Short mmCIF file of C-alpha atoms and ligand atoms in Angstrom, two decimals:
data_model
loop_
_atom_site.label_atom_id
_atom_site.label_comp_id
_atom_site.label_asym_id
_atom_site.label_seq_id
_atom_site.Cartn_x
_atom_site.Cartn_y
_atom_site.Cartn_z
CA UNK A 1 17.92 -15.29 18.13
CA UNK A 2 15.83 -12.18 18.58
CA UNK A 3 14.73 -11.11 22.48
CA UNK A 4 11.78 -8.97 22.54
CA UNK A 5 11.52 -7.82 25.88
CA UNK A 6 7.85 -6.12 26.60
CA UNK A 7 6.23 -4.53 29.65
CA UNK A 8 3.78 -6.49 30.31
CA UNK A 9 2.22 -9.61 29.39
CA UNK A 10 -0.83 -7.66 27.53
CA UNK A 11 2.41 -5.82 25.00
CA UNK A 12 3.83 -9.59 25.04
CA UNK A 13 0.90 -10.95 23.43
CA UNK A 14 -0.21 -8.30 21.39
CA UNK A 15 3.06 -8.50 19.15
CA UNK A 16 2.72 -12.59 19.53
CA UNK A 17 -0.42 -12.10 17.69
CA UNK A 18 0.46 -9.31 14.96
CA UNK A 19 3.93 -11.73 13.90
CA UNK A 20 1.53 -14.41 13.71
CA UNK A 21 -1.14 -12.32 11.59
CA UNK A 22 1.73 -11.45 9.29
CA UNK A 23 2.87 -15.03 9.08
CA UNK A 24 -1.32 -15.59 7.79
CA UNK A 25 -1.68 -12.40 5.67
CA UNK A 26 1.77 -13.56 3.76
CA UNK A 27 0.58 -17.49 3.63
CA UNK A 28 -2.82 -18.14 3.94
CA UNK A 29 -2.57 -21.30 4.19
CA UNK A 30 0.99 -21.31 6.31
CA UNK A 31 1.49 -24.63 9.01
CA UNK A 32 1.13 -23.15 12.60
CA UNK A 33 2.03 -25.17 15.59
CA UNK A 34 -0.08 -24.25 18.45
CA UNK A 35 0.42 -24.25 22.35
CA UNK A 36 -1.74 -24.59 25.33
CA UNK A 37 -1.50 -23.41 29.29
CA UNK A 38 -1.89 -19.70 30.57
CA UNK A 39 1.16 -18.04 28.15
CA UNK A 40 -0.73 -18.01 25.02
CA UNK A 41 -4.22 -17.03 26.06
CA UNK A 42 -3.52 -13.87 25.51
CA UNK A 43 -1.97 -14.21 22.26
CA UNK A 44 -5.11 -15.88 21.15
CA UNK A 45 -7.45 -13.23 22.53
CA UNK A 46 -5.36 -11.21 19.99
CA UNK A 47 -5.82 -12.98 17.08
CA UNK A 48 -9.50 -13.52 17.80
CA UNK A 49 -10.36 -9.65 17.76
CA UNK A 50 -7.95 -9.66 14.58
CA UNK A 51 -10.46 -12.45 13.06
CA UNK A 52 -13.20 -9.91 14.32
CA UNK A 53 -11.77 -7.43 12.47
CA UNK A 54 -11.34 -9.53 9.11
CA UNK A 55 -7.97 -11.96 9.56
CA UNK A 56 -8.90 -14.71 7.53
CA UNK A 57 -7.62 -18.12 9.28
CA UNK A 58 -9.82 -20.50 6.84
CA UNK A 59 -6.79 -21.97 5.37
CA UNK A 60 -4.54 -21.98 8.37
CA UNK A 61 -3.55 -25.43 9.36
CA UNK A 62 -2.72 -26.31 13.07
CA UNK A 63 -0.56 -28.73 14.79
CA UNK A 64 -0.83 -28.72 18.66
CA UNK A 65 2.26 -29.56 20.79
CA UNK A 66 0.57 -32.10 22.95
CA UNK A 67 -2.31 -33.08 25.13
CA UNK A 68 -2.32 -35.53 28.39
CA UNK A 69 -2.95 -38.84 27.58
CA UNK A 70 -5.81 -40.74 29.19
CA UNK A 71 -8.14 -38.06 28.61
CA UNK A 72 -10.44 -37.31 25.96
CA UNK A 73 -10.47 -35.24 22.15
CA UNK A 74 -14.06 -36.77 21.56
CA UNK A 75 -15.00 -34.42 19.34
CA UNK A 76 -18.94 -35.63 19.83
CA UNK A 77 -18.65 -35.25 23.83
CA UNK A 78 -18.87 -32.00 25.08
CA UNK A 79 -15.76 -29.69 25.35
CA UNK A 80 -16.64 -28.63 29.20
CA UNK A 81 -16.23 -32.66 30.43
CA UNK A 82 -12.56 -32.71 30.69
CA UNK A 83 -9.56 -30.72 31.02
CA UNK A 84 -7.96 -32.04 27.67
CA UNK A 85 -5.67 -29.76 25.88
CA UNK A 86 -8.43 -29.83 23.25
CA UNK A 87 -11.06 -28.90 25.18
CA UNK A 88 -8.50 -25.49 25.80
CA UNK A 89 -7.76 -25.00 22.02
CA UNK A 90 -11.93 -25.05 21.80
CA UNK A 91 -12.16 -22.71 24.52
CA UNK A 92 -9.49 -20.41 24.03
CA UNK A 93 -9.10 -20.17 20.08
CA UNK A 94 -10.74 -22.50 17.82
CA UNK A 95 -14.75 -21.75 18.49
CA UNK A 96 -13.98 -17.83 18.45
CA UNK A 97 -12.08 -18.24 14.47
CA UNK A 98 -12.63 -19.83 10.74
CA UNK A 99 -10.22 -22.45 11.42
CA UNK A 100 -11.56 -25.30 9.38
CA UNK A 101 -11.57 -28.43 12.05
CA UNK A 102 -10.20 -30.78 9.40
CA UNK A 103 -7.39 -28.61 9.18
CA UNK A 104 -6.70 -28.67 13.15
CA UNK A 105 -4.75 -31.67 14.59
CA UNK A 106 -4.53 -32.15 18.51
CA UNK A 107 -2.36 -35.47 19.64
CA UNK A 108 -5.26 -37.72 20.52
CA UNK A 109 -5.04 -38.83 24.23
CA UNK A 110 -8.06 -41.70 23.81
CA UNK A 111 -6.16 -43.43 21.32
CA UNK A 112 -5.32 -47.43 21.64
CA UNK A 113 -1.82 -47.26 19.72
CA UNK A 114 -0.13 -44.56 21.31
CA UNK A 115 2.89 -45.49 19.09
CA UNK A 116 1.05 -45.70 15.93
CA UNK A 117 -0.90 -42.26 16.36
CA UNK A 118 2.30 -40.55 17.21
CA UNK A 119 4.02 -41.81 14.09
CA UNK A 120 0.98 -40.31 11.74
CA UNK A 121 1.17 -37.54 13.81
CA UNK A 122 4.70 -36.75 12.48
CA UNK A 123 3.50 -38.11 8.97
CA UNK A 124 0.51 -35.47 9.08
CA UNK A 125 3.03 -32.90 9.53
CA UNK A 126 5.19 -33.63 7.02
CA UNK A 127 2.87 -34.14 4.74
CA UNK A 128 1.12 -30.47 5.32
CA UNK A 129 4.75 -29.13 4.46
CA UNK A 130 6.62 -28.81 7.85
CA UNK A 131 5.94 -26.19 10.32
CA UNK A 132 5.77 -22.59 9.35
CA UNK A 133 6.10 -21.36 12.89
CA UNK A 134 5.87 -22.89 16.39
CA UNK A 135 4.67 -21.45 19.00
CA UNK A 136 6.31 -22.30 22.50
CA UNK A 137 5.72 -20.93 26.00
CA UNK A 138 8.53 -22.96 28.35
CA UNK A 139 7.56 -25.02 31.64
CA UNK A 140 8.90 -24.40 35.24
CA UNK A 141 11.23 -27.63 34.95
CA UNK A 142 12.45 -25.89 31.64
CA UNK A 143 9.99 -28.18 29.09
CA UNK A 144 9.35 -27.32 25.41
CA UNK A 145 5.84 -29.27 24.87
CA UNK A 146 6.41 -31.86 27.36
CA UNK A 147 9.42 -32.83 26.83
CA UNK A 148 10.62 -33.16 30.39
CA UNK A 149 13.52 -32.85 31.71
CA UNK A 150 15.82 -36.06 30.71
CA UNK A 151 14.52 -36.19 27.08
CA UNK A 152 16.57 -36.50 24.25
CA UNK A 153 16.97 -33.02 22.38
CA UNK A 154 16.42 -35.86 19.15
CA UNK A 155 13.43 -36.92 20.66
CA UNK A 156 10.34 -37.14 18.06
CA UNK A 157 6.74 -37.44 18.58
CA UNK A 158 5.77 -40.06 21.66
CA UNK A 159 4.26 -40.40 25.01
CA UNK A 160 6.40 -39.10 27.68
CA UNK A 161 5.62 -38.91 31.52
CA UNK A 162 5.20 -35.65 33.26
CA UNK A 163 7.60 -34.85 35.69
CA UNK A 164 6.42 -33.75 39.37
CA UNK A 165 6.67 -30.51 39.34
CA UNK A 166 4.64 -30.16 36.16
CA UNK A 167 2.22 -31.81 37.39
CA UNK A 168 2.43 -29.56 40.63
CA UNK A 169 2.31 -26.61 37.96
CA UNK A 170 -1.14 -27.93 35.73
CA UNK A 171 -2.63 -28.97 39.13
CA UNK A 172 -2.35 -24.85 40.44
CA UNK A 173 -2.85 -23.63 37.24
CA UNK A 174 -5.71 -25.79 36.18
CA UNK A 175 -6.96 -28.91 37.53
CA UNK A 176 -7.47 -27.55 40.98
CA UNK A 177 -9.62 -24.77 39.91
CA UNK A 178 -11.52 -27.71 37.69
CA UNK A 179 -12.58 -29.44 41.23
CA UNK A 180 -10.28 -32.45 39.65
CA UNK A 181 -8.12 -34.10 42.75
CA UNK A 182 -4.20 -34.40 41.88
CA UNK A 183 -4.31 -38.09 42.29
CA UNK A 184 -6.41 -37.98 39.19
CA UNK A 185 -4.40 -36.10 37.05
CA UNK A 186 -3.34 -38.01 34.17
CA UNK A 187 0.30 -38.73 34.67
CA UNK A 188 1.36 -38.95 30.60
CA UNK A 189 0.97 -36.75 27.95
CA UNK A 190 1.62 -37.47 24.13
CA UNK A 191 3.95 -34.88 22.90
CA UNK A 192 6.23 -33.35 20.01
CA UNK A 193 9.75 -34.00 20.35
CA UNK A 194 12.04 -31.94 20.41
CA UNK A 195 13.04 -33.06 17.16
CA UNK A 196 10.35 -32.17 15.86
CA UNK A 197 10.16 -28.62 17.06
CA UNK A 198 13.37 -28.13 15.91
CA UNK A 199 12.04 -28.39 12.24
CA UNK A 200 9.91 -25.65 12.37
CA UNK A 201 10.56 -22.84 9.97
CA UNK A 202 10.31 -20.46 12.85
CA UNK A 203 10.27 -20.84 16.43
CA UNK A 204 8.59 -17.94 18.57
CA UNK A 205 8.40 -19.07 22.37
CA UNK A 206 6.95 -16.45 24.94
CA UNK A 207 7.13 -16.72 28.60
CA UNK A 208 6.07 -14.60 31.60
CA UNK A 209 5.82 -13.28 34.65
CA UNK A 210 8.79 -13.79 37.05
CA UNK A 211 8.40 -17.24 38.54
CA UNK A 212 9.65 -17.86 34.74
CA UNK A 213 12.72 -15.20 34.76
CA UNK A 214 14.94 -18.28 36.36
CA UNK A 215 14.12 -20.93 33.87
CA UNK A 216 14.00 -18.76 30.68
CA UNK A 217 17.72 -17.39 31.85
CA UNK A 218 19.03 -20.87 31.96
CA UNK A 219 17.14 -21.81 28.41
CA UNK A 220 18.81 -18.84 26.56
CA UNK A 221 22.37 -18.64 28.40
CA UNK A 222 22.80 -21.93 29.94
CA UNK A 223 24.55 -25.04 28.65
CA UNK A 224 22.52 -27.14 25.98
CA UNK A 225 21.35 -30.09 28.61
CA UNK A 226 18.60 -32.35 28.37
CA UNK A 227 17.59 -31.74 31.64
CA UNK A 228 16.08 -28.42 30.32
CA UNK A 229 14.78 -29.17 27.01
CA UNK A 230 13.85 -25.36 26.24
CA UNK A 231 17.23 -25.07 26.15
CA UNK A 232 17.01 -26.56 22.34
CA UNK A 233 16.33 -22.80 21.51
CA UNK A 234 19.92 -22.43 21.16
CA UNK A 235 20.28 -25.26 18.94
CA UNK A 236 17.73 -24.01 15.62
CA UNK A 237 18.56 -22.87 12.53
CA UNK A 238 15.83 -21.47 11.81
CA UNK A 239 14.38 -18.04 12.79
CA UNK A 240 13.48 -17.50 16.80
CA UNK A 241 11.57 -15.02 18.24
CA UNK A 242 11.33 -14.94 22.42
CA UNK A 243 9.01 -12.84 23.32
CA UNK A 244 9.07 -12.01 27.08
CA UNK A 245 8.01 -9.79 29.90
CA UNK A 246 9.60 -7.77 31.97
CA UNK A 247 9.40 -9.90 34.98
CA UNK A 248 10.42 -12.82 32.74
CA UNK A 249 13.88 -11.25 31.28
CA UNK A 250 14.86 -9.91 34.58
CA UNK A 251 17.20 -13.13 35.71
CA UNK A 252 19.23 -12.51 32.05
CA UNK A 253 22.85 -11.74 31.96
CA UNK A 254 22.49 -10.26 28.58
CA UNK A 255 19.51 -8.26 29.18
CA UNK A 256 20.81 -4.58 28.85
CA UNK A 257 22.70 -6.12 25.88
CA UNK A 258 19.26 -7.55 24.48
CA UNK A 259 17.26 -4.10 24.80
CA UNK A 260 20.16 -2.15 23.10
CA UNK A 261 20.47 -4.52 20.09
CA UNK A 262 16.47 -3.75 20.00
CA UNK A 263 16.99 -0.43 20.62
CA UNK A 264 19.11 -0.56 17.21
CA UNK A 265 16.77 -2.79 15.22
CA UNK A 266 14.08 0.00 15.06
CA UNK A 267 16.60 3.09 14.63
CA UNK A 268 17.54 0.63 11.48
CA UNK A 269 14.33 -0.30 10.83
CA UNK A 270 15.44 -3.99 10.84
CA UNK A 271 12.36 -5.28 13.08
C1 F6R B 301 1.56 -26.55 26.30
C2 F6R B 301 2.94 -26.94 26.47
C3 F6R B 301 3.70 -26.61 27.70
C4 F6R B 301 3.51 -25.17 28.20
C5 F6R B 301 4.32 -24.94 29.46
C6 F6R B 301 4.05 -23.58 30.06
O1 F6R B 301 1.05 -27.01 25.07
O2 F6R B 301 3.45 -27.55 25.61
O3 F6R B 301 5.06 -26.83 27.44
O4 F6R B 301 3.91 -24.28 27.20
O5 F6R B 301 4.04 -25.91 30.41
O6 F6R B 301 2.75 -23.54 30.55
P1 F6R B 301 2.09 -22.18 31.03
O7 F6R B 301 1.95 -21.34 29.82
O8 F6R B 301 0.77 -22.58 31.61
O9 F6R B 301 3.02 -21.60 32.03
#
């Protein structure tokens, strides 16, 4: 597992966006699986001034994590109705590049067959090839995606319900500002499992700010338990990338360890 350990959230997403950019420039049309809530913004902003400046995402293909269920991905309403996760992938990435929207998947939160959608979800991903790289930011009860705590680190693609202190976490972070009351919030979400993260080629999973340096020590040095699902991280086989803050790294044990070994990297130009 590589720690990158960055001084702020703007250096955080900055090299979020240039490993992503080389994951693009070296397969055009690579798999990535994309993210929602306040971590990645600023990754996206990143890539979106890279698209400025000539990144060429037409043959990306996206996967989101998740989106609540009960509320909408009607692509012919408008985006600004809702606080859907696709409404956010609109907003924050996907009007500002040349991703093709056939090419973009979203879990659908209006559909009638929860269980069928989720199962050509996972199809759909398969069948694009798997997962090039997966982006992750990690939730204050420890969540990859929502996966809450309690899930099975098998679990695969399915509806799941959120746990209370996410919802006390999207209500601050979003809903409130929206004018939406908490009693509204919808209380399910359809997500990847963890599963399916876990098949991902890569894994890169930012997180910051320190009301996250608790829950991101436990993830990368506490025991594998289902009652922190982030803590899956330790389980891939694939390559991982955590990409934190300073505020973020500063509950880690290994931390001094983690900035030497990066330290080391770049005097052996092994970045
Ligand atoms: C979003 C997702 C969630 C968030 C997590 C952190 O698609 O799957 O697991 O990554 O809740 O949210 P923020 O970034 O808002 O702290």
């Amino acid at each position: 597992m590589d720690i990158v350990i960055k001084d702020n959230y703007d250096s955080m997403s900055n090299y979020a966006a240039q490993k992503i950019a080389g994951i693009i420039k070296d397969k055009p049309d690579c798999v990535l699986g994309l993210a929602t809530g306040g971590t990645p913004i600023g990754t996206y902003r990143e890539l979106i001034k890279m698209h400025q400046q000539g990144l060429d995402l037409s043959a990306v293909r996206t996967f989101n994590l998740d989106e609540y269920f009960g509320v909408g991905i009607d692509l012919t309403k408008p985006y600004d109705q809702d606080q859907s996760y696709a409404r956010f992938m609109h907003e924050e990435l996907l009007k500002h590049v040349n991703i093709n929207p056939q090419n973009s998947h979203i879990p659908d939160g209006r559909t009638n067959d929860p269980a069928g959608f989720c199962k050509w979800y996972e199809e759909e991903i398969k069948k694009a090839g798997g997962i090039d790289l997966q982006l992750l930011g990690i939730g204050g009860d420890g969540h990859w995606a929502f996966n809450e705590p309690g899930s099975s680190l098998m679990s695969r693609t399915r509806i799941e319900a959120l746990s209370k202190q996410t919802l006390d976490d999207n209500y601050e972070s979003f809903y409130k500002k929206a004018g939406v009351k908490r009693e509204q919030m919808p209380h399910f979400a359809i997500t990847m499992g963890i599963g399916t993260i876990l098949e991902a080629r890569n894994i890169m999973m930012l997180a910051n700010g320190s009301q996250k340096a608790d829950v991101v020590a436990l993830a990368l040095e506490g025991p594998l338990t289902s009652q922190i699902t982030a803590t899956a991280v330790q389980l891939h086989s694939g390559a991982i990338t955590v990409v934190l803050d300073n505020e973020s790294a500063s509950k880690l044990k290994g931390l001094q360890h983690y900035r030497d070994v990066a330290n080391l990297k770049k005097e052996y130009g092994l970045e």
